[in-house]
XYZ file of N, CA and C in Angstrom:
519
model
N 0.975 -1.128 0.193
C 0.085 0.020 0.010
C 0.897 1.182 0.066
N 1.953 1.133 0.745
C 2.784 2.379 0.595
C 3.366 2.603 -0.880
N 3.783 1.436 -1.290
C 4.269 1.474 -2.741
C 2.897 2.534 -3.693
N 1.842 1.923 -3.383
C 0.965 2.572 -4.411
C 0.631 4.055 -4.037
N 0.904 4.409 -2.656
C 0.663 5.903 -2.229
C 1.896 6.621 -3.010
N 3.222 5.958 -2.824
C 4.364 6.426 -3.134
C 4.184 6.856 -4.607
N 3.754 5.682 -5.563
C 3.385 5.997 -7.104
C 2.562 7.341 -7.307
N 1.222 7.273 -6.339
C 0.523 8.191 -6.747
C 0.968 9.840 -6.641
N 1.800 9.785 -5.392
C 2.382 11.041 -5.360
C 3.444 11.609 -6.281
N 4.189 10.462 -7.121
C 5.174 10.667 -7.987
C 4.313 11.015 -9.102
N 3.194 10.394 -9.213
C 2.388 11.011 -10.572
C 1.930 12.383 -10.498
N 1.406 12.486 -9.379
C 0.944 14.125 -8.748
C 2.060 15.168 -9.007
N 3.240 14.795 -8.849
C 4.609 15.713 -8.980
C 4.718 15.779 -10.436
N 4.733 14.622 -11.112
C 4.872 14.576 -12.694
C 3.894 15.462 -13.427
N 2.473 15.379 -12.879
C 1.634 16.201 -13.433
C 1.732 17.752 -13.124
N 2.003 18.055 -12.086
C 2.421 19.360 -11.560
C 3.824 20.096 -12.503
N 4.645 19.093 -12.604
C 5.935 19.713 -13.264
C 5.290 19.920 -14.885
N 4.577 18.991 -15.203
C 4.321 19.060 -16.521
C 3.259 20.538 -16.783
N 2.516 20.907 -16.048
C 1.670 22.068 -16.070
C 2.807 23.195 -15.860
N 3.754 23.193 -14.883
C 4.703 24.323 -14.653
C 5.371 24.460 -15.926
N 5.918 23.237 -16.747
C 6.321 23.470 -18.058
C 5.797 24.003 -19.051
N 4.664 23.556 -19.155
C 3.747 24.336 -20.230
C 3.671 25.746 -20.082
N 3.234 26.150 -18.759
C 3.197 27.449 -18.357
C 4.429 28.521 -18.750
N 5.638 27.683 -18.419
C 6.814 28.563 -18.679
C 7.063 28.611 -20.285
N 6.851 27.616 -20.859
C 6.938 27.894 -22.274
C 5.798 28.673 -23.070
N 4.727 28.400 -22.777
C 3.661 29.297 -23.345
C 2.908 30.199 -22.823
N 3.209 30.535 -21.537
C 2.414 31.270 -20.716
C 1.182 30.621 -20.230
N 0.409 31.438 -19.660
C -0.981 30.825 -19.246
C -1.948 30.408 -20.270
N -2.843 30.107 -20.272
C -3.850 29.758 -21.142
C -5.020 30.718 -20.981
N -5.979 30.875 -22.071
C -7.171 31.636 -22.314
C -8.115 31.093 -22.944
N -9.130 31.757 -22.725
C -10.411 31.203 -23.293
C -10.592 31.790 -24.531
N -10.125 32.636 -25.046
C -10.280 33.526 -26.013
C -9.072 33.783 -26.944
N -8.965 34.039 -28.464
C -7.811 33.787 -29.205
C -7.173 35.377 -29.003
N -5.974 35.274 -29.384
C -5.247 36.535 -29.397
C -5.815 37.400 -30.652
N -6.036 37.031 -31.585
C -6.855 37.477 -32.789
C -7.901 36.378 -33.088
N -9.043 36.975 -33.769
C -10.057 35.847 -34.203
C -9.760 35.069 -35.345
N -8.736 35.152 -35.887
C -8.323 34.333 -37.115
C -7.007 34.763 -37.482
N -6.343 34.115 -38.376
C -5.098 34.552 -39.035
C -4.650 35.977 -39.452
N -3.656 36.430 -39.147
C -3.278 37.888 -39.522
C -2.724 37.926 -40.833
N -1.974 36.506 -40.994
C -1.262 36.328 -42.469
C -0.992 34.931 -42.788
N -0.757 34.564 -43.997
C -0.578 33.197 -44.261
C 0.521 32.554 -43.423
N 0.495 31.264 -43.510
C 1.736 30.532 -42.694
C 2.678 30.844 -43.090
N 3.972 30.699 -42.092
C 5.522 31.042 -42.415
C 6.001 29.516 -42.830
N 6.219 29.040 -43.964
C 6.887 27.859 -44.495
C 7.884 27.380 -43.683
N 8.590 28.471 -43.014
C 9.988 28.051 -42.546
C 9.537 27.463 -40.995
N 8.575 27.580 -40.684
C 8.025 27.063 -39.004
C 7.790 25.609 -39.321
N 7.353 25.131 -40.624
C 6.866 23.684 -40.803
C 8.157 22.609 -40.625
N 7.745 21.361 -40.119
C 8.829 20.495 -40.033
C 8.772 19.929 -38.468
N 9.554 19.296 -38.107
C 9.692 18.790 -36.751
C 11.056 19.280 -36.084
N 10.551 19.952 -34.937
C 11.628 20.734 -34.181
C 11.936 19.995 -32.827
N 13.032 20.380 -32.238
C 13.287 19.573 -31.178
C 14.237 20.906 -30.112
N 13.701 20.976 -29.132
C 14.464 21.867 -28.215
C 14.906 21.396 -26.856
N 15.787 21.936 -26.301
C 16.154 21.531 -24.806
C 16.294 22.766 -23.926
N 15.535 22.572 -22.957
C 15.703 23.921 -21.995
C 16.933 23.823 -21.239
N 17.281 24.844 -20.284
C 18.236 24.977 -19.189
C 18.321 23.911 -18.324
N 17.365 23.234 -17.900
C 17.513 22.029 -17.134
C 17.609 20.698 -17.730
N 17.801 20.685 -19.142
C 18.169 19.420 -19.939
C 16.863 18.583 -20.228
N 15.817 19.220 -20.133
C 14.615 18.700 -20.654
C 14.435 18.901 -22.141
N 13.813 17.710 -22.843
C 13.768 17.624 -24.328
C 12.314 17.922 -24.749
N 11.958 18.760 -25.514
C 10.742 19.081 -26.204
C 10.981 18.589 -27.746
N 9.575 18.091 -28.225
C 9.331 17.986 -29.725
C 8.269 18.532 -30.106
N 8.306 19.244 -31.214
C 7.231 19.815 -31.899
C 7.088 19.496 -33.323
N 5.950 19.071 -34.079
C 5.761 18.923 -35.152
C 4.750 19.777 -35.960
N 4.960 20.454 -36.875
C 4.333 21.514 -37.384
C 3.859 21.523 -38.743
N 2.585 21.254 -39.330
C 2.549 20.710 -40.723
C 1.203 21.813 -40.846
N 0.907 22.063 -42.267
C -0.002 23.014 -42.586
C -1.459 22.084 -42.793
N -2.422 22.974 -42.115
C -3.881 22.403 -42.485
C -4.600 23.290 -43.372
N -4.217 24.425 -43.700
C -4.836 25.347 -44.736
C -3.763 26.200 -44.934
N -3.900 27.350 -46.168
C -3.028 28.246 -46.300
C -2.545 29.175 -45.066
N -3.266 29.105 -44.032
C -3.090 30.334 -43.095
C -3.169 29.611 -41.516
N -3.392 28.308 -41.643
C -3.314 27.523 -40.442
C -2.581 26.207 -40.214
N -2.044 26.146 -38.814
C -1.171 24.897 -38.634
C -1.842 23.745 -37.678
N -1.181 22.743 -37.835
C -1.115 21.716 -36.950
C -0.123 21.460 -36.122
N -0.146 21.776 -34.872
C 1.253 21.627 -34.018
C 0.940 20.429 -33.223
N 1.668 19.317 -32.858
C 1.882 18.447 -31.928
C 3.057 18.684 -31.350
N 2.915 18.714 -29.819
C 4.270 19.208 -28.903
C 4.140 18.093 -27.794
N 5.220 17.569 -27.648
C 5.749 16.505 -26.663
C 6.653 17.011 -25.944
N 6.574 16.686 -24.655
C 7.369 16.927 -23.503
C 8.154 15.492 -23.181
N 9.537 15.442 -23.562
C 10.017 14.223 -23.175
C 10.937 13.900 -22.074
N 11.130 15.132 -21.221
C 11.878 15.084 -20.153
C 13.458 14.869 -20.318
N 14.217 14.486 -19.197
C 15.650 14.484 -19.347
C 16.055 13.178 -20.222
N 15.224 12.156 -20.022
C 15.776 10.690 -20.529
C 14.914 10.512 -21.924
N 14.517 11.590 -22.506
C 13.795 11.511 -23.735
C 12.571 10.437 -23.807
N 12.041 10.164 -22.650
C 10.713 9.497 -22.399
C 9.479 10.323 -22.414
N 8.674 9.849 -23.264
C 7.566 10.956 -23.234
C 6.713 10.913 -21.900
N 6.362 12.338 -21.538
C 5.981 12.851 -20.656
C 4.482 13.608 -20.421
N 4.088 13.982 -21.818
C 3.147 14.564 -22.105
C 2.617 14.864 -23.549
N 1.644 14.961 -24.212
C 1.263 15.093 -25.531
C 0.293 16.168 -25.624
N 0.377 17.226 -26.526
C -0.523 17.987 -26.723
C -0.611 18.414 -28.252
N -1.936 18.545 -28.559
C -2.131 19.051 -30.084
C -3.001 20.347 -30.138
N -2.609 20.941 -30.949
C -3.119 22.342 -31.250
C -3.469 22.682 -32.514
N -4.542 23.593 -33.074
C -4.589 24.327 -34.311
C -4.296 25.605 -34.011
N -3.211 26.185 -34.936
C -2.649 27.360 -34.784
C -2.573 28.430 -35.970
N -2.184 29.617 -35.638
C -2.200 30.716 -36.837
C -1.274 31.902 -36.377
N -1.095 32.604 -37.095
C 0.045 33.622 -36.960
C -0.875 34.529 -36.608
N -0.754 35.371 -35.543
C -1.456 36.663 -34.995
C -0.496 37.970 -34.812
N -1.006 38.842 -35.677
C -0.264 40.160 -35.543
C -0.621 41.095 -34.599
N 0.241 41.712 -33.490
C -0.388 42.607 -32.883
C 0.828 43.696 -32.630
N 0.440 44.982 -33.216
C 1.510 45.816 -33.406
C 2.328 45.458 -34.616
N 3.660 45.818 -34.522
C 4.585 44.855 -35.481
C 5.127 43.804 -35.213
N 4.525 42.841 -34.138
C 5.043 41.623 -33.555
C 3.974 40.624 -34.185
N 4.754 39.266 -34.347
C 4.158 38.188 -34.710
C 4.044 37.059 -33.463
N 2.923 36.332 -33.298
C 2.764 35.592 -32.446
C 1.964 34.339 -32.982
N 1.945 33.245 -32.402
C 1.413 32.109 -32.645
C 0.214 31.742 -31.794
N -0.991 31.821 -32.156
C -2.254 31.768 -31.340
C -2.338 30.302 -31.406
N -2.600 29.268 -30.460
C -2.633 28.001 -30.550
C -3.566 27.752 -29.698
N -4.658 26.882 -30.462
C -5.820 26.564 -29.787
C -5.823 25.221 -29.445
N -5.855 24.269 -28.008
C -5.582 23.159 -27.795
C -6.780 22.124 -28.058
N -6.479 21.274 -28.760
C -7.390 20.309 -29.477
C -7.519 19.088 -28.929
N -6.136 18.426 -28.419
C -5.779 17.317 -27.579
C -4.942 17.860 -26.339
N -5.096 17.150 -25.208
C -4.404 17.753 -24.046
C -4.028 16.677 -23.081
N -2.897 16.780 -22.422
C -2.575 15.520 -21.208
C -3.226 16.354 -20.167
N -3.985 17.147 -19.986
C -4.752 17.698 -18.847
C -4.283 18.705 -18.284
N -3.118 19.467 -18.643
C -2.405 20.739 -18.003
C -3.095 22.045 -18.828
N -3.332 21.660 -19.959
C -4.096 22.713 -20.557
C -5.454 22.326 -21.040
N -6.413 23.149 -20.753
C -7.998 22.654 -21.120
C -8.125 22.693 -22.496
N -8.712 21.504 -23.137
C -9.254 21.523 -24.627
C -10.047 22.541 -24.796
N -9.589 23.543 -25.736
C -10.277 24.571 -26.320
C -9.621 25.982 -25.811
N -8.747 25.650 -24.809
C -8.069 26.961 -24.417
C -6.931 27.204 -25.435
N -6.615 28.522 -25.249
C -5.571 29.108 -26.161
C -4.312 29.497 -25.297
N -3.071 29.278 -26.040
C -1.825 29.807 -25.579
C -1.159 30.491 -26.788
N -0.094 31.638 -26.160
C 0.156 32.230 -27.037
C 1.702 32.533 -27.140
N 2.423 32.350 -28.296
C 4.077 32.226 -28.148
C 4.352 33.240 -29.240
N 5.472 34.046 -28.688
C 6.273 34.735 -29.613
C 7.159 33.915 -30.364
N 7.357 33.981 -31.638
C 8.473 33.193 -32.285
C 9.484 34.210 -33.276
N 10.546 33.613 -33.335
C 11.646 34.322 -33.968
C 12.140 33.307 -34.894
N 12.161 33.415 -36.265
C 12.881 32.545 -37.118
C 14.215 32.965 -37.368
N 15.525 32.398 -36.863
C 16.741 32.930 -37.231
C 17.248 32.329 -38.401
N 16.799 31.108 -38.897
C 17.251 30.719 -40.257
C 16.408 29.533 -40.371
N 16.774 28.830 -41.619
C 15.490 27.636 -41.960
C 15.837 26.589 -41.037
N 16.785 26.426 -40.115
C 17.123 25.093 -39.268
C 16.966 25.663 -37.673
N 16.661 26.826 -37.356
C 16.733 27.564 -35.865
C 15.305 28.448 -35.708
N 14.572 28.144 -34.932
C 13.652 28.873 -34.356
C 13.553 29.092 -32.926
N 13.173 30.500 -32.696
C 13.291 30.441 -30.874
C 11.845 30.998 -30.717
N 11.444 30.355 -29.421
C 9.945 30.696 -29.023
C 10.192 31.388 -27.471
N 9.397 32.395 -27.309
C 9.161 32.876 -26.148
C 7.957 33.026 -25.320
N 7.776 32.627 -24.082
C 6.588 32.797 -23.422
C 6.216 34.150 -23.183
N 5.017 34.492 -23.104
C 4.432 35.957 -22.940
C 4.203 36.014 -21.486
N 4.631 37.313 -20.890
C 4.132 37.581 -19.339
C 2.827 38.135 -19.271
N 1.887 37.764 -19.189
C 0.487 38.393 -19.133
C 0.020 38.203 -18.072
N -0.683 39.301 -17.534
C -1.478 39.307 -16.256
C -2.981 39.472 -16.303
N -3.541 39.347 -17.558
C -5.007 39.062 -18.000
C -5.444 37.933 -17.404
N -6.792 37.966 -17.045
C -7.172 36.579 -16.636
C -7.330 35.693 -17.768
N -7.628 34.237 -17.332
C -8.028 33.418 -18.690
C -9.313 33.775 -19.236
N -10.409 34.434 -18.887
C -11.480 34.584 -19.311
C -11.475 35.781 -20.046
N -10.219 36.789 -20.131
C -10.235 38.158 -20.755
C -10.583 37.703 -22.321
N -11.161 38.913 -22.656
C -11.494 39.110 -24.199
C -10.232 39.440 -24.870
N -10.384 38.799 -26.198
C -9.249 39.114 -27.188
C -8.583 40.418 -27.093
N -9.632 41.454 -27.103
C -9.337 42.894 -27.262
C -8.332 43.363 -26.008
N -8.808 42.954 -24.982
C -8.201 43.246 -23.644
C -6.757 42.296 -23.490
N -6.775 41.252 -24.196
C -5.617 40.724 -24.079
C -4.375 41.459 -25.228
N -5.124 41.947 -26.469
C -4.208 42.396 -27.255
C -3.710 43.825 -26.643
N -4.470 44.628 -26.035
C -4.230 45.999 -25.549
C -3.144 45.701 -24.257
N -3.183 44.458 -23.365
C -1.735 44.411 -22.688
C -0.509 43.713 -23.535
N -0.746 43.335 -24.595
C 0.253 42.640 -25.366
C 1.174 44.179 -25.641
N 0.231 44.843 -26.367
C 0.681 46.101 -26.896
C 1.288 47.155 -25.749
N 0.619 46.957 -24.733
C 1.434 47.983 -23.358
C 2.742 47.230 -22.996
N 2.800 46.056 -23.054
C 4.150 45.333 -22.708
C 5.180 45.303 -23.267
N 4.711 45.295 -24.826
C 5.533 45.456 -25.835
C 6.490 46.780 -25.901
N 5.459 47.865 -25.621
C 6.077 49.431 -25.537
C 7.080 49.313 -23.991
N 6.640 48.725 -22.862
C 7.268 48.772 -21.791
C 8.632 47.815 -21.998
N 8.465 46.703 -22.909
C 9.597 45.798 -22.979
C 9.597 44.780 -21.837
N 8.409 44.322 -21.487
C 8.180 43.434 -20.084
C 7.317 42.300 -20.710
N 7.169 42.019 -22.188
C 6.141 41.001 -22.313
C 6.879 39.522 -22.646
N 8.355 39.615 -22.904
C 8.949 38.340 -22.963
C 10.192 38.308 -22.150
N 10.059 37.946 -20.868
C 11.016 38.001 -19.926
C 12.223 37.173 -20.076
N 12.369 35.866 -20.835
C 13.368 35.184 -20.810
C 13.919 35.150 -22.332
N 14.806 34.419 -22.459
C 15.579 34.202 -23.820
C 14.940 33.287 -24.442
N 14.097 32.523 -24.022
C 13.363 31.545 -24.659
C 13.799 30.150 -25.230
N 13.171 29.182 -25.803
C 13.650 27.933 -26.117
C 13.896 27.925 -27.596
N 15.607 27.666 -27.909
C 15.754 27.290 -29.499
C 15.499 25.992 -29.678
N 14.936 26.001 -30.741
C 14.330 24.813 -31.588
C 15.276 24.680 -32.558
N 15.830 23.278 -33.122
C 16.377 23.136 -34.130
C 16.037 21.819 -34.996
C-alpha cells in the first residue's frame, strides 16, 4: 500500500511539473484567441519537426504541418531528460499580429490535462534561419477569461514597456 501511495505522489508531482513546464513555455492559457483568425498566411519556415532543450536538460519535440494556407497543426511532446514521453498536446494554430510583432495563437485540441481542451496559448516566435526558431513565453496578467481585445491591449502595453517576454526563450532546431 505504501508503494501505491508513493506512485500516486510521483504521478501528481509529474503532472504538476508538466503544468509548470507548459506555463513556462507558453504562458498561461486563455478562453479567447489573441486574434479572431489568422493575420497572415503560414510561414513555411516554421513547418517540420523541431526539437528543443531547456536549461534543465528537458527535451521537447514539436511537429508543425499546414492545415490550410493560413493555419497550422502543431503536435507538442514533453520528453523529459531521458527522452521518454511525459505529455502530448495537439493544437490548431495561426499567426496573430499585434502592433508589429508576430505570435502564434494555439488552440488546444488534444491535451494531457494541463491545458484545457479549447484553451488558447500564445507564443512569440523568431525565425533565425531555416534550421533554427526561438519561442518565448508571454508574461501576461490578464485573467483566463479576458476578451481578445483586452489581451491585445496588454500585449501592446508590454511591448512598449519591453516586459512582454522576460526570458531568452527555447531554441528549436
